[in-house]
Amino acid sequence: MSKKIQRGKGLTKVIAGPELEIDQRVQSHFKEKTWDETITKDSWMVFKVMAEFVDGYEKLAKIGPCVSIFGSARLKPEDEYYEVAVEIAEKITQLGFGIITGGGPGIMEAGNRGAKNAGGKSIGLNIELPFEQHFNPYIDKNYSMDFNYFFVRKVMFVKYSQGFIVMPGGFGTLDELSEALTLIQTAKIARFPIVLVGSKFWSGLLDWFKETLLSQGMISEGDLQLYRVVDTADEAVAHIKAFYEKYAITVNF
């Protein structure tokens, strides 16, 4: 399917495939809607959001202390970070924590796999995406959930996690890391450990934190203490263990 579209005064262009799909989605957002259409759509969206919150709260309320593991969906089982994530999940599970991931492939699969290997709770909070996201086979059936909205899913991660293990990843991983850092920085949730795994991978971002954000006064010196950078599974687990030997476990919300 192709379509001739207007591009500026007197200019036309024939588009097809992905470009046509993007164009149609953009045009739909600018299409004028009636007041009734706007109100109806927005009102029903509120109910859909509420339903996701209620479902999430009911299923996750009794899971007990957990640690979330974040990272790229694109890493394969032969990748070194996948193997480290499996080991981290196994050892954290042996401390008594459940493991929460985004439920998909890559690092998420590694986290659930490690929890399953160690006989612990393995929770997957999946997000419906047009590509690359699907449930991995290592999630407990009772703790497998689907979400339409990223913001609802992120609330579930934070509300029911007592720590974050952040493996190498892309925009989604950075989003989750920033969310956790911001909520702790602003005291909206209790302090809990954030562990970045892979000093080489994270070095550029962390240098930018110091050389740009800190130097321009956009964060404070103390904010650089909100996370710990490690390279091995043992170091990651040791930090989680040491943190909770020092601080009592508390509910985040």
mmCIF file of C-alpha atoms in Angstrom:
data_model
loop_
_atom_site.group_PDB
_atom_site.id
_atom_site.type_symbol
_atom_site.label_atom_id
_atom_site.label_comp_id
_atom_site.label_asym_id
_atom_site.label_seq_id
_atom_site.Cartn_x
_atom_site.Cartn_y
_atom_site.Cartn_z
ATOM 1 C CA MET A 1 0.000 0.000 0.000
ATOM 2 C CA SER A 2 1.263 3.477 -0.904
ATOM 3 C CA LYS A 3 -0.139 6.973 -0.581
ATOM 4 C CA LYS A 4 0.537 10.344 -2.167
ATOM 5 C CA ILE A 5 0.866 12.996 0.535
ATOM 6 C CA GLN A 6 1.349 16.752 0.623
ATOM 7 C CA ARG A 7 4.777 17.989 1.700
ATOM 8 C CA GLY A 8 4.840 21.770 1.745
ATOM 9 C CA LYS A 9 3.403 24.141 -0.851
ATOM 10 C CA GLY A 10 2.883 22.370 -4.143
ATOM 11 C CA LEU A 11 5.071 19.408 -3.167
ATOM 12 C CA THR A 12 3.871 15.823 -3.068
ATOM 13 C CA LYS A 13 5.594 12.567 -2.169
ATOM 14 C CA VAL A 14 4.615 8.933 -2.494
ATOM 15 C CA ILE A 15 5.294 6.960 0.677
ATOM 16 C CA ALA A 16 4.746 3.335 1.719
ATOM 17 C CA GLY A 17 5.651 0.806 4.393
ATOM 18 C CA PRO A 18 6.953 2.034 7.761
ATOM 19 C CA GLU A 19 7.090 5.654 6.596
ATOM 20 C CA LEU A 20 3.400 5.536 5.679
ATOM 21 C CA GLU A 21 2.512 3.989 9.033
ATOM 22 C CA ILE A 22 4.398 6.703 10.917
ATOM 23 C CA ASP A 23 2.794 9.412 8.802
ATOM 24 C CA GLN A 24 -0.693 8.062 9.483
ATOM 25 C CA ARG A 25 -0.055 7.912 13.229
ATOM 26 C CA VAL A 26 1.240 11.508 13.261
ATOM 27 C CA GLN A 27 -1.704 12.733 11.193
ATOM 28 C CA SER A 28 -4.182 11.010 13.522
ATOM 29 C CA HIS A 29 -2.843 13.002 16.475
ATOM 30 C CA PHE A 30 -3.492 16.287 14.642
ATOM 31 C CA LYS A 31 -6.927 15.292 13.401
ATOM 32 C CA GLU A 32 -9.541 17.492 15.008
ATOM 33 C CA LYS A 33 -11.768 15.568 17.415
ATOM 34 C CA THR A 34 -15.123 16.454 18.844
ATOM 35 C CA TRP A 35 -15.483 17.213 22.545
ATOM 36 C CA ASP A 36 -17.425 13.967 23.057
ATOM 37 C CA GLU A 37 -14.696 11.914 21.360
ATOM 38 C CA THR A 38 -11.992 13.480 23.534
ATOM 39 C CA ILE A 39 -13.883 13.087 26.813
ATOM 40 C CA THR A 40 -14.936 9.504 26.043
ATOM 41 C CA LYS A 41 -11.442 8.374 25.144
ATOM 42 C CA ASP A 42 -9.772 10.066 28.106
ATOM 43 C CA SER A 43 -12.373 8.825 30.576
ATOM 44 C CA TRP A 44 -12.062 5.224 29.493
ATOM 45 C CA MET A 45 -8.276 5.499 29.645
ATOM 46 C CA VAL A 46 -8.565 6.443 33.330
ATOM 47 C CA PHE A 47 -10.452 3.213 34.000
ATOM 48 C CA LYS A 48 -7.865 1.161 32.083
ATOM 49 C CA VAL A 49 -5.059 2.739 34.129
ATOM 50 C CA MET A 50 -6.946 2.089 37.374
ATOM 51 C CA ALA A 51 -7.494 -1.540 36.386
ATOM 52 C CA GLU A 52 -3.765 -2.055 35.825
ATOM 53 C CA PHE A 53 -2.939 -0.526 39.212
ATOM 54 C CA VAL A 54 -5.515 -2.637 41.053
ATOM 55 C CA ASP A 55 -4.449 -5.840 39.317
ATOM 56 C CA GLY A 56 -0.797 -5.134 40.061
ATOM 57 C CA TYR A 57 -1.393 -4.318 43.708
ATOM 58 C CA GLU A 58 -3.496 -7.422 44.275
ATOM 59 C CA LYS A 59 -1.000 -9.801 42.693
ATOM 60 C CA LEU A 60 2.182 -8.325 44.133
ATOM 61 C CA ALA A 61 1.067 -7.273 47.616
ATOM 62 C CA LYS A 62 2.186 -10.511 49.292
ATOM 63 C CA ILE A 63 5.405 -11.357 47.454
ATOM 64 C CA GLY A 64 7.705 -10.120 50.210
ATOM 65 C CA PRO A 65 11.061 -8.354 49.785
ATOM 66 C CA CYS A 66 12.322 -8.347 46.191
ATOM 67 C CA VAL A 67 15.147 -6.943 44.086
ATOM 68 C CA SER A 68 14.547 -5.736 40.533
ATOM 69 C CA ILE A 69 17.011 -6.529 37.767
ATOM 70 C CA PHE A 70 17.035 -4.244 34.732
ATOM 71 C CA GLY A 71 18.969 -4.401 31.474
ATOM 72 C CA SER A 72 18.815 -4.833 27.741
ATOM 73 C CA ALA A 73 16.272 -7.122 26.108
ATOM 74 C CA ARG A 74 18.711 -7.596 23.217
ATOM 75 C CA LEU A 75 21.537 -9.420 24.974
ATOM 76 C CA LYS A 76 21.851 -13.133 24.180
ATOM 77 C CA PRO A 77 22.541 -16.020 26.603
ATOM 78 C CA GLU A 78 26.155 -16.192 25.403
ATOM 79 C CA ASP A 79 26.794 -12.567 26.415
ATOM 80 C CA GLU A 80 28.938 -12.094 29.521
ATOM 81 C CA TYR A 81 26.416 -9.732 31.117
ATOM 82 C CA TYR A 82 23.630 -12.295 30.666
ATOM 83 C CA GLU A 83 25.714 -14.837 32.578
ATOM 84 C CA VAL A 84 26.490 -12.306 35.331
ATOM 85 C CA ALA A 85 22.799 -11.461 35.667
ATOM 86 C CA VAL A 86 21.916 -15.146 36.104
ATOM 87 C CA GLU A 87 24.553 -15.483 38.825
ATOM 88 C CA ILE A 88 23.408 -12.305 40.594
ATOM 89 C CA ALA A 89 19.787 -13.461 40.608
ATOM 90 C CA GLU A 90 20.720 -16.869 41.986
ATOM 91 C CA LYS A 91 22.760 -15.401 44.827
ATOM 92 C CA ILE A 92 20.239 -12.686 45.715
ATOM 93 C CA THR A 93 17.505 -15.321 45.822
ATOM 94 C CA GLN A 94 19.615 -17.307 48.276
ATOM 95 C CA LEU A 95 19.580 -14.248 50.559
ATOM 96 C CA GLY A 96 15.793 -14.516 50.695
ATOM 97 C CA PHE A 97 14.764 -11.936 48.092
ATOM 98 C CA GLY A 98 12.473 -12.521 45.138
ATOM 99 C CA ILE A 99 13.515 -11.284 41.707
ATOM 100 C CA ILE A 100 11.451 -8.853 39.634
ATOM 101 C CA THR A 101 12.236 -8.198 35.960
ATOM 102 C CA GLY A 102 10.466 -6.720 32.988
ATOM 103 C CA GLY A 103 9.483 -10.234 31.984
ATOM 104 C CA GLY A 104 11.046 -10.211 28.525
ATOM 105 C CA PRO A 105 14.176 -11.662 26.883
ATOM 106 C CA GLY A 106 17.830 -10.708 27.384
ATOM 107 C CA ILE A 107 18.835 -9.534 30.854
ATOM 108 C CA MET A 108 15.237 -9.878 32.033
ATOM 109 C CA GLU A 109 15.271 -13.539 31.086
ATOM 110 C CA ALA A 110 18.623 -13.953 32.831
ATOM 111 C CA GLY A 111 17.220 -12.520 36.066
ATOM 112 C CA ASN A 112 14.175 -14.775 36.042
ATOM 113 C CA ARG A 113 16.320 -17.742 35.078
ATOM 114 C CA GLY A 114 18.633 -17.207 38.034
ATOM 115 C CA ALA A 115 15.698 -16.908 40.426
ATOM 116 C CA LYS A 116 14.170 -20.080 39.019
ATOM 117 C CA ASN A 117 17.476 -21.946 39.276
ATOM 118 C CA ALA A 118 17.731 -21.085 42.966
ATOM 119 C CA GLY A 119 14.111 -21.949 43.736
ATOM 120 C CA GLY A 120 13.086 -18.374 44.514
ATOM 121 C CA LYS A 121 10.194 -16.169 43.495
ATOM 122 C CA SER A 122 10.494 -15.133 39.856
ATOM 123 C CA ILE A 123 8.293 -12.179 38.890
ATOM 124 C CA GLY A 124 7.831 -10.762 35.368
ATOM 125 C CA LEU A 125 6.157 -7.426 34.622
ATOM 126 C CA ASN A 126 5.825 -7.476 30.869
ATOM 127 C CA ILE A 127 5.061 -4.448 28.687
ATOM 128 C CA GLU A 128 3.177 -4.790 25.425
ATOM 129 C CA LEU A 129 5.450 -3.563 22.612
ATOM 130 C CA PRO A 130 5.273 -3.894 18.821
ATOM 131 C CA PHE A 131 8.627 -5.707 18.737
ATOM 132 C CA GLU A 132 11.240 -7.586 20.802
ATOM 133 C CA GLN A 133 9.165 -8.066 23.969
ATOM 134 C CA HIS A 134 7.645 -11.391 25.003
ATOM 135 C CA PHE A 135 7.406 -13.359 28.228
ATOM 136 C CA ASN A 136 10.426 -15.493 29.015
ATOM 137 C CA PRO A 137 9.834 -19.071 30.234
ATOM 138 C CA TYR A 138 11.364 -18.631 33.718
ATOM 139 C CA ILE A 139 8.594 -16.562 35.343
ATOM 140 C CA ASP A 140 6.318 -18.021 38.017
ATOM 141 C CA LYS A 141 2.824 -18.352 36.566
ATOM 142 C CA ASN A 142 1.265 -16.576 39.528
ATOM 143 C CA TYR A 143 3.564 -13.582 39.075
ATOM 144 C CA SER A 144 3.357 -13.031 35.333
ATOM 145 C CA MET A 145 1.687 -9.749 34.412
ATOM 146 C CA ASP A 146 1.041 -7.689 31.278
ATOM 147 C CA PHE A 147 0.979 -3.885 31.217
ATOM 148 C CA ASN A 148 -0.091 -1.383 28.583
ATOM 149 C CA TYR A 149 1.310 1.657 30.373
ATOM 150 C CA PHE A 150 4.988 2.139 31.177
ATOM 151 C CA PHE A 151 4.261 4.459 34.098
ATOM 152 C CA VAL A 152 2.015 1.900 35.845
ATOM 153 C CA ARG A 153 4.650 -0.777 35.353
ATOM 154 C CA LYS A 154 7.355 1.482 36.818
ATOM 155 C CA VAL A 155 5.256 2.092 39.920
ATOM 156 C CA MET A 156 5.061 -1.680 40.438
ATOM 157 C CA PHE A 157 8.829 -2.019 40.116
ATOM 158 C CA VAL A 158 9.490 0.646 42.706
ATOM 159 C CA LYS A 159 6.679 -0.165 45.116
ATOM 160 C CA TYR A 160 7.603 -3.824 45.480
ATOM 161 C CA SER A 161 11.395 -3.650 45.160
ATOM 162 C CA GLN A 162 13.927 -3.254 47.933
ATOM 163 C CA GLY A 163 16.831 -2.725 45.545
ATOM 164 C CA PHE A 164 17.801 -2.322 41.910
ATOM 165 C CA ILE A 165 20.455 -4.214 39.980
ATOM 166 C CA VAL A 166 21.032 -2.249 36.774
ATOM 167 C CA MET A 167 22.802 -4.175 34.034
ATOM 168 C CA PRO A 168 23.884 -2.646 30.690
ATOM 169 C CA GLY A 169 20.902 -1.588 28.627
ATOM 170 C CA GLY A 170 19.346 1.028 26.365
ATOM 171 C CA PHE A 171 16.766 3.776 26.729
ATOM 172 C CA GLY A 172 14.374 1.659 28.804
ATOM 173 C CA THR A 173 17.099 0.776 31.295
ATOM 174 C CA LEU A 174 18.160 4.421 31.550
ATOM 175 C CA ASP A 175 14.536 5.392 32.145
ATOM 176 C CA GLU A 176 14.222 2.930 35.024
ATOM 177 C CA LEU A 177 17.552 4.002 36.514
ATOM 178 C CA SER A 178 16.603 7.691 36.339
ATOM 179 C CA GLU A 179 13.229 6.979 37.935
ATOM 180 C CA ALA A 180 14.831 5.224 40.901
ATOM 181 C CA LEU A 181 17.503 7.889 41.370
ATOM 182 C CA THR A 182 14.962 10.717 41.208
ATOM 183 C CA LEU A 183 12.537 9.148 43.686
ATOM 184 C CA ILE A 184 15.296 8.509 46.212
ATOM 185 C CA GLN A 185 16.919 11.917 45.657
ATOM 186 C CA THR A 186 13.597 13.665 46.311
ATOM 187 C CA ALA A 187 12.727 11.398 49.278
ATOM 188 C CA LYS A 188 9.546 10.170 47.610
ATOM 189 C CA ILE A 189 10.535 6.597 48.474
ATOM 190 C CA ALA A 190 12.775 5.052 51.097
ATOM 191 C CA ARG A 191 16.490 4.745 50.445
ATOM 192 C CA PHE A 192 17.408 1.417 48.871
ATOM 193 C CA PRO A 193 20.519 0.180 47.052
ATOM 194 C CA ILE A 194 21.060 0.832 43.360
ATOM 195 C CA VAL A 195 23.882 -1.257 41.883
ATOM 196 C CA LEU A 196 25.246 -0.547 38.402
ATOM 197 C CA VAL A 197 26.996 -3.599 36.958
ATOM 198 C CA GLY A 198 29.778 -3.018 34.435
ATOM 199 C CA SER A 199 32.118 -0.124 35.212
ATOM 200 C CA LYS A 200 33.349 0.079 31.604
ATOM 201 C CA PHE A 201 29.800 0.279 30.249
ATOM 202 C CA TRP A 202 28.616 2.925 32.729
ATOM 203 C CA SER A 203 31.794 5.033 32.877
ATOM 204 C CA GLY A 204 30.758 7.550 30.190
ATOM 205 C CA LEU A 205 27.402 8.282 31.840
ATOM 206 C CA LEU A 206 28.913 8.538 35.312
ATOM 207 C CA ASP A 207 31.643 10.890 34.050
ATOM 208 C CA TRP A 208 28.882 13.070 32.594
ATOM 209 C CA PHE A 209 27.125 13.070 35.969
ATOM 210 C CA LYS A 210 30.275 14.483 37.574
ATOM 211 C CA GLU A 211 31.688 16.699 34.841
ATOM 212 C CA THR A 212 28.412 18.211 33.637
ATOM 213 C CA LEU A 213 25.550 17.758 36.104
ATOM 214 C CA LEU A 214 27.583 18.202 39.283
ATOM 215 C CA SER A 215 29.888 20.925 37.936
ATOM 216 C CA GLN A 216 26.888 22.982 36.789
ATOM 217 C CA GLY A 217 25.067 22.540 40.088
ATOM 218 C CA MET A 218 22.252 20.403 38.705
ATOM 219 C CA ILE A 219 22.881 17.654 41.258
ATOM 220 C CA SER A 220 24.691 17.679 44.595
ATOM 221 C CA GLU A 221 27.790 15.784 45.678
ATOM 222 C CA GLY A 222 25.673 13.505 47.849
ATOM 223 C CA ASP A 223 23.647 12.375 44.845
ATOM 224 C CA LEU A 224 26.708 10.542 43.542
ATOM 225 C CA GLN A 225 26.400 8.271 46.583
ATOM 226 C CA LEU A 226 22.954 7.011 45.580
ATOM 227 C CA TYR A 227 24.445 4.192 43.498
ATOM 228 C CA ARG A 228 27.325 1.721 43.619
ATOM 229 C CA VAL A 229 29.303 0.535 40.572
ATOM 230 C CA VAL A 230 30.575 -3.064 40.495
ATOM 231 C CA ASP A 231 31.906 -5.571 37.987
ATOM 232 C CA THR A 232 31.117 -8.973 39.461
ATOM 233 C CA ALA A 233 28.123 -10.849 40.781
ATOM 234 C CA ASP A 234 29.765 -11.270 44.185
ATOM 235 C CA GLU A 235 30.317 -7.503 44.496
ATOM 236 C CA ALA A 236 26.708 -6.756 43.535
ATOM 237 C CA VAL A 237 25.250 -9.237 46.008
ATOM 238 C CA ALA A 238 27.645 -8.172 48.763
ATOM 239 C CA HIS A 239 26.428 -4.575 48.459
ATOM 240 C CA ILE A 240 22.763 -5.619 48.703
ATOM 241 C CA LYS A 241 23.563 -7.829 51.697
ATOM 242 C CA ALA A 242 25.640 -5.142 53.472
ATOM 243 C CA PHE A 243 22.960 -2.508 52.914
ATOM 244 C CA TYR A 244 20.259 -4.576 54.590
ATOM 245 C CA GLU A 245 22.499 -5.611 57.422
ATOM 246 C CA LYS A 246 22.788 -1.893 58.149
ATOM 247 C CA TYR A 247 19.251 -0.728 57.361
ATOM 248 C CA ALA A 248 15.915 -2.342 58.154
ATOM 249 C CA ILE A 249 13.831 -3.396 55.176
ATOM 250 C CA THR A 250 10.862 -1.050 54.746
ATOM 251 C CA VAL A 251 7.960 -0.772 52.355
ATOM 252 C CA ASN A 252 8.702 1.857 49.717
ATOM 253 C CA PHE A 253 5.228 3.470 49.589
#
